[in-house]
CSV table of C-alpha atoms and ligand atoms in Angstrom, one decimal:
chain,number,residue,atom,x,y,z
A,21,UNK,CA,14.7,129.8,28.1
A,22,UNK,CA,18.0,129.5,26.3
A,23,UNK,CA,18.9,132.9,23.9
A,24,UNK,CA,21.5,131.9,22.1
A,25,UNK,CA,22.8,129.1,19.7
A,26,UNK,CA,24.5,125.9,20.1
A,27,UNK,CA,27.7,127.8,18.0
A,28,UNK,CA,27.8,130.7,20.5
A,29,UNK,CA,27.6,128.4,23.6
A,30,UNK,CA,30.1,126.5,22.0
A,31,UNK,CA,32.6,129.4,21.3
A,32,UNK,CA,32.3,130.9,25.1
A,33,UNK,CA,33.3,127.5,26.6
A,34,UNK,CA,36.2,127.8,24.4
A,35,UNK,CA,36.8,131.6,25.2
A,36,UNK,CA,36.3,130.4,28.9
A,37,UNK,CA,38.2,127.2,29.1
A,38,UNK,CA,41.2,128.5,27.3
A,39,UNK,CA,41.5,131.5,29.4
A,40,UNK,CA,41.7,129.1,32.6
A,41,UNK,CA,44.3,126.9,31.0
A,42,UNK,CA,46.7,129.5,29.9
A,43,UNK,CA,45.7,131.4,33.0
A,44,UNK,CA,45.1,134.3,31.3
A,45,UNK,CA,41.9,136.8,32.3
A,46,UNK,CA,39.3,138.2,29.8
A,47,UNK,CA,36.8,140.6,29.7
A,48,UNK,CA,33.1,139.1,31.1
A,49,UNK,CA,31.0,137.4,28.5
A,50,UNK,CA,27.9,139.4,29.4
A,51,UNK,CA,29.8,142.3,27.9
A,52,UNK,CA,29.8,140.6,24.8
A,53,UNK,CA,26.6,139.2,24.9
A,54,UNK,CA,24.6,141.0,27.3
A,55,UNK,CA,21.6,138.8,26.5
A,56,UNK,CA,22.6,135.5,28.0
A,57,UNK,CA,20.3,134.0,30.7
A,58,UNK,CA,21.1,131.3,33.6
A,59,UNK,CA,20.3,128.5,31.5
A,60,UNK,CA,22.7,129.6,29.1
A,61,UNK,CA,25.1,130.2,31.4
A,62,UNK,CA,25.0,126.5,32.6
A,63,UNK,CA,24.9,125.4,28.8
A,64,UNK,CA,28.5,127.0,28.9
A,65,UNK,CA,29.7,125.7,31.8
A,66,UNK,CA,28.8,121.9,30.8
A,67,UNK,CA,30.3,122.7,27.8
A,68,UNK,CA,33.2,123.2,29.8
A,69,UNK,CA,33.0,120.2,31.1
A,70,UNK,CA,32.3,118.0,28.3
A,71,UNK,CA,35.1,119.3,26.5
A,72,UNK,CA,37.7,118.0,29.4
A,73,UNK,CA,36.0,114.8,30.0
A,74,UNK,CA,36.5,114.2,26.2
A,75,UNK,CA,39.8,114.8,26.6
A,76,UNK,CA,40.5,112.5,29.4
A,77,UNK,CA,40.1,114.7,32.4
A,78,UNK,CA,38.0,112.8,35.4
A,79,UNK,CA,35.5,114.0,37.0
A,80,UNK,CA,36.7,114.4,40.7
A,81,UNK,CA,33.3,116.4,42.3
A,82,UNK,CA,30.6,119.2,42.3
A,83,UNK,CA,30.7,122.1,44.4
A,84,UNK,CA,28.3,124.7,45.6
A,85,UNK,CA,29.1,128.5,45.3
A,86,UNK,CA,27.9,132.1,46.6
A,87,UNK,CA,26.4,130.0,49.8
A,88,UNK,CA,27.3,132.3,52.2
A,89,UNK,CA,26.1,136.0,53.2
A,90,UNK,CA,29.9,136.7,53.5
A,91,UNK,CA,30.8,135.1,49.9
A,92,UNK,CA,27.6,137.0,48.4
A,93,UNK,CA,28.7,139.9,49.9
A,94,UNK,CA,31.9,140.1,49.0
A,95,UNK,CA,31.2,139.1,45.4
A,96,UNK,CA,27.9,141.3,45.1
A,97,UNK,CA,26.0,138.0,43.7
A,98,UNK,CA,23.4,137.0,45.8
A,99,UNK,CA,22.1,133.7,44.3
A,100,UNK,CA,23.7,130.3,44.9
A,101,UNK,CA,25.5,128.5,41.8
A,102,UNK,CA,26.9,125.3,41.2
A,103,UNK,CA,30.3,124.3,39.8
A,104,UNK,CA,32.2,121.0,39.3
A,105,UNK,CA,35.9,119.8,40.2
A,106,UNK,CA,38.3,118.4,37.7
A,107,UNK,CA,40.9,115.8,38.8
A,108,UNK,CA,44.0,118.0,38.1
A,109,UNK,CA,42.3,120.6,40.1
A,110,UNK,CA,43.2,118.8,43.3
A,111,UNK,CA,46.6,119.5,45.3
A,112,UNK,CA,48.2,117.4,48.3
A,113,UNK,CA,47.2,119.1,51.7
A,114,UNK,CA,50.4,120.3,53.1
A,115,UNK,CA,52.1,120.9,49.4
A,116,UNK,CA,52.4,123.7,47.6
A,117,UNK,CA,50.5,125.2,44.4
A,118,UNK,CA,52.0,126.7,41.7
A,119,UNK,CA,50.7,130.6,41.1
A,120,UNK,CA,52.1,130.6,37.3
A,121,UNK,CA,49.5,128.3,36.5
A,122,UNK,CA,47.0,130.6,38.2
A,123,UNK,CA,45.4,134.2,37.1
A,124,UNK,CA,44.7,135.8,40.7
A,125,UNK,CA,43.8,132.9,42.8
A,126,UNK,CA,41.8,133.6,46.4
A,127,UNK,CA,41.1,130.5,49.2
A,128,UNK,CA,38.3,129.3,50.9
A,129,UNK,CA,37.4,127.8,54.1
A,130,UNK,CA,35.1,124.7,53.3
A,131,UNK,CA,33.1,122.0,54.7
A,132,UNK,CA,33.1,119.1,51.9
A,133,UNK,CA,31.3,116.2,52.0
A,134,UNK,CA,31.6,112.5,50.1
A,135,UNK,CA,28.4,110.7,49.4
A,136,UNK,CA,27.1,107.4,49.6
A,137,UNK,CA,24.3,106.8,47.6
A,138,UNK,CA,22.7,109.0,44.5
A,139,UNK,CA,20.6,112.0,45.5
A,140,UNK,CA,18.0,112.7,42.9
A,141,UNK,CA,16.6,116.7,43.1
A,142,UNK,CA,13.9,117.5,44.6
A,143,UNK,CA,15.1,116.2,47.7
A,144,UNK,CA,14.6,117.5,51.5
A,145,UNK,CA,17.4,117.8,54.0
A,146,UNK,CA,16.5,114.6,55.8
A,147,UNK,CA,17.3,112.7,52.3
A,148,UNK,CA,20.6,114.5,51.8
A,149,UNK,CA,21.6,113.9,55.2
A,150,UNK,CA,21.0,109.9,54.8
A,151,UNK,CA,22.9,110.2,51.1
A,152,UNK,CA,26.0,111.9,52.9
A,153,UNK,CA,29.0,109.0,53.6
A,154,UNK,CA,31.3,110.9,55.6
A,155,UNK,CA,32.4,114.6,55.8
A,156,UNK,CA,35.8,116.2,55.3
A,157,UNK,CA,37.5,119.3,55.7
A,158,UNK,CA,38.6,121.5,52.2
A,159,UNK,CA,40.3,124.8,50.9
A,160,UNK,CA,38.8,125.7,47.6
A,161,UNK,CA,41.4,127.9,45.8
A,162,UNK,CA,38.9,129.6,43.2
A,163,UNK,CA,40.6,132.0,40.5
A,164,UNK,CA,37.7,133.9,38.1
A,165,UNK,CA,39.3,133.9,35.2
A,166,UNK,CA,37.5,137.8,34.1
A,167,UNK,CA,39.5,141.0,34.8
A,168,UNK,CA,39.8,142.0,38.4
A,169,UNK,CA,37.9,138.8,39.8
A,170,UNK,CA,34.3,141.7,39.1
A,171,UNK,CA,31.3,139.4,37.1
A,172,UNK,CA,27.9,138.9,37.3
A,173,UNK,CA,25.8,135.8,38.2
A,174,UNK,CA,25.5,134.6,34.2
A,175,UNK,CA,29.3,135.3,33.8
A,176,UNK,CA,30.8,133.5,37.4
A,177,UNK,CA,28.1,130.5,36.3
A,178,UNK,CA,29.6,130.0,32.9
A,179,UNK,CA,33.4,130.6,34.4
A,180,UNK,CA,32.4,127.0,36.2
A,181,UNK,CA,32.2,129.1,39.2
A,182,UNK,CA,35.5,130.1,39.1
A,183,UNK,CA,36.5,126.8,40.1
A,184,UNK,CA,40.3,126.0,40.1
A,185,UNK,CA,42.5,123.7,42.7
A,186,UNK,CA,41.2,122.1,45.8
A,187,UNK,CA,43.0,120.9,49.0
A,188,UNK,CA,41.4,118.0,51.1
A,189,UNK,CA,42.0,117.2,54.8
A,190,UNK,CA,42.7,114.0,55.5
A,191,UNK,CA,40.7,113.9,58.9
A,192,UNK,CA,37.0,112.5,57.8
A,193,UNK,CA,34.3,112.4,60.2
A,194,UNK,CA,30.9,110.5,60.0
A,195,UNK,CA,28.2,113.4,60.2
A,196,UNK,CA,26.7,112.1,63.0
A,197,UNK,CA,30.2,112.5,65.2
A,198,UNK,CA,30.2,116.8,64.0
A,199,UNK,CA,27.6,119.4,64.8
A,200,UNK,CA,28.4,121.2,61.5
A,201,UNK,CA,26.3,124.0,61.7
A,202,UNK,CA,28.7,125.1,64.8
A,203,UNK,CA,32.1,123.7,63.4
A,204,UNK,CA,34.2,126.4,64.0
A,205,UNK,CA,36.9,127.3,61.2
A,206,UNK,CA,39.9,129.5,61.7
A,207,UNK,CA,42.3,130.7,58.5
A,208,UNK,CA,45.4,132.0,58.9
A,209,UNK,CA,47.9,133.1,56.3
A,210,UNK,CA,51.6,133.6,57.0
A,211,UNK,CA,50.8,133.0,61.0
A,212,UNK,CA,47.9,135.4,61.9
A,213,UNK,CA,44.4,135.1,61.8
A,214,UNK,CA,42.8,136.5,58.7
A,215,UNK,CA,38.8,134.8,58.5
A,216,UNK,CA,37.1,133.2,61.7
A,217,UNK,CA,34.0,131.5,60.7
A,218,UNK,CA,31.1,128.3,61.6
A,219,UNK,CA,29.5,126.2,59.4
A,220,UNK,CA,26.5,127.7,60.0
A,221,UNK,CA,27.3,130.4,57.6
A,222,UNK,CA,26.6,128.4,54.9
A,223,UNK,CA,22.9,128.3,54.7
A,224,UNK,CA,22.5,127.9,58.3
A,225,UNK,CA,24.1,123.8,57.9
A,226,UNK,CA,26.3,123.0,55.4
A,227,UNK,CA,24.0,119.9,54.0
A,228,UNK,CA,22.0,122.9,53.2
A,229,UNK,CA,24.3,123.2,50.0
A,230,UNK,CA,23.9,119.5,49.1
A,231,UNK,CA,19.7,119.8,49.1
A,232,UNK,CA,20.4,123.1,47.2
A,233,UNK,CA,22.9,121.4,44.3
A,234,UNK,CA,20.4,118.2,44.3
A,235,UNK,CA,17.6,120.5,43.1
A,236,UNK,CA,19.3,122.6,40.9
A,237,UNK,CA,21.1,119.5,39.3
A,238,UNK,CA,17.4,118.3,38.7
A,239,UNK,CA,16.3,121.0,36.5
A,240,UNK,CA,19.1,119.4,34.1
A,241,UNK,CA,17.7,116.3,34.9
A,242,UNK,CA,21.5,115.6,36.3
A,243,UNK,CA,21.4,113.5,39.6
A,244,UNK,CA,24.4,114.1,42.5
A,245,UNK,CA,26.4,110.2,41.9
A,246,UNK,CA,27.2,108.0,44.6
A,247,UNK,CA,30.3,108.6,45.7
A,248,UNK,CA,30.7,112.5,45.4
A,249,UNK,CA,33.1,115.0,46.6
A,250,UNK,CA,30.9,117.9,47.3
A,251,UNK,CA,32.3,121.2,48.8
A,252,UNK,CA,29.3,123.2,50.4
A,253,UNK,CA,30.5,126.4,49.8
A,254,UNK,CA,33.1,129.3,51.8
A,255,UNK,CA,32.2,129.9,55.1
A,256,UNK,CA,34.4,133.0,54.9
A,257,UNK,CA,34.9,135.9,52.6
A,258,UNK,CA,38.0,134.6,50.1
A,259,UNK,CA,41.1,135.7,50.7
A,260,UNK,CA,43.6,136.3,47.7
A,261,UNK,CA,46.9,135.1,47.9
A,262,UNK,CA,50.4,135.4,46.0
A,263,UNK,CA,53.9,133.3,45.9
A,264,UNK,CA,55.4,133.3,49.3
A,265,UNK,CA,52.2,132.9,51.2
A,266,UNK,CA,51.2,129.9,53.3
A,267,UNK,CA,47.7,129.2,54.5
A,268,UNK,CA,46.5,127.3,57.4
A,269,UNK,CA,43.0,126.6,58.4
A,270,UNK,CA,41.7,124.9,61.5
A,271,UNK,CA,38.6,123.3,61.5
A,272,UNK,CA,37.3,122.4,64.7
A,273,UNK,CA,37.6,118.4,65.7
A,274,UNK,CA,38.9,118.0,62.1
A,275,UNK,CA,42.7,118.9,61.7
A,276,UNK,CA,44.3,121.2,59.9
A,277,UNK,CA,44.6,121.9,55.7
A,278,UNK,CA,47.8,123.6,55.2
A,279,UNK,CA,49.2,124.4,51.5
A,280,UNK,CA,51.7,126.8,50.3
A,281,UNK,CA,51.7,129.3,47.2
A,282,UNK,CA,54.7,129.3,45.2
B,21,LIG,C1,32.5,132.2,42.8
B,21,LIG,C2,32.7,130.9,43.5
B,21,LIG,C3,32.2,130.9,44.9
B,21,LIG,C4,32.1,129.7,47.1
B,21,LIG,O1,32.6,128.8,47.8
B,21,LIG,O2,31.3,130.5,47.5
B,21,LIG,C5,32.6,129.8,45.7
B,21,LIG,C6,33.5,133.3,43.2
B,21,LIG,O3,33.3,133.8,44.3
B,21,LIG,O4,34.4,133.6,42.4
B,21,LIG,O5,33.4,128.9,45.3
B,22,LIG,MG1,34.1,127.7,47.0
């Protein structure tokens, strides 16, 4: 059940969203409002996102989050969310990304996925796995815009999942040509190996994330589009990074997605 008015959902997507475009971080919303449930959580976050696709920002995909033991861990959440991707989130793989524009950014190792026909929640893994087009690799470079990167599951949900740039591979792969669940991922930042990882972290197969989304889209009565970017989810713990640094990450069969931090 939602707790709180249409004015105060209203004002936290404001609070939130401004925060992320003058990458500037603020104290968590539950401290505020310690009251607010998931639901008005997600009211917040597609708030968010009504408020940029009003002003002219695409929609470029959806992404799953906290679908990894080593994610939850790190992050103390222990519940999957969902987010979604702007266009001006995306970056060229091989460029570089501007930090000023960023509060205290962290990357993640991902297995994406682009879809080929609409997936409509409650769906099964058989049904997601005919949906999916082709899959590709992705670094998801998430920055939470509260105070120290610390929240709660309410407060990351309504932050849009701390969703901030993405880097695709160009390498795609049709699903039935990659065991994913054993895709093997390697990270390395300024040369040496910081995260080693397989897709199997992510709920035991990455699709895992798409059946996951699908059903928690359907509770909104929202449907996953034809034609969707989705990233599953970081195999990996995050790692933060500054100006200076350059990260690589190897996916098995699938090149490389290389970016630099300036
Ligand atoms: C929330 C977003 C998590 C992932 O891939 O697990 C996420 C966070 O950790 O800030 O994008
Ligand atoms: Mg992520």
């Amino acid at each position: 059940m939602t707790t709180v008015a249409a004015e105060v959902v209203a004002e936290l997507a404001e609070y939130l969203e401004s925060a992320e475009l003058e990458a500037r971080d603020v104290v968590k919303i539950t401290d505020t409002y310690p009251d607010l449930d998931f639901e008005d959580a997600y009211d917040i976050q597609w708030e968010i996102r009504r408020r940029k696709l009003e002003r002219g920002t695409r929609l470029a995909g959806l992404k799953a989050g906290l679908t990894s033991r080593a994610k939850m861990k790190q992050m103390g959440v222990e519940t999957p969310i969902y987010g979604f991707l702007a266009d001006y989130f995306e970056r060229p793989e091989g460029g570089e990304i501007a930090t000023a524009d960023l509060i205290h950014p962290k990357v993640e190792a991902e297995i994406a996925v682009v879809t080929k026909r609409e997936l409509r929640g409650p769906c099964h893994m058989g049904q997601a796995l005919a949906a999916i087009d082709f899959v590709l690799p992705a670094v998801e470079i998430i920055d939470s815009r509260y105070e120290n990167f610390r929240f709660d599951l309410v407060s990351v949900i309504a932050d849009n999942a701390s969703s901030s740039r993405f880097v695709l591979g160009g390498r795609m792969a049709e699903l039935r040509d990659v065991d994913l669940p054993t895709l093997g991922v390697v990270m390395e930042k300024n040369g040496e190996v910081v995260q080693l990882g397989a897709g199997a972290a992510v709920l035991n197969h990455p699709v895992s994330s798409v059946v996951l989304l699908a059903n928690m889209l359907a509770e909104r009565d929202a449907v996953i589009p034809a034609g969707t970017l989705i990233l599953t989810g970081g195999i990996t713990a995050a790692v933060a990074v500054a100006a200076g640094d350059a990260i690589n990450v190897r996916y098995q069969g699938l090149g490389n997605v290389t970016m630099r931090f300036v």
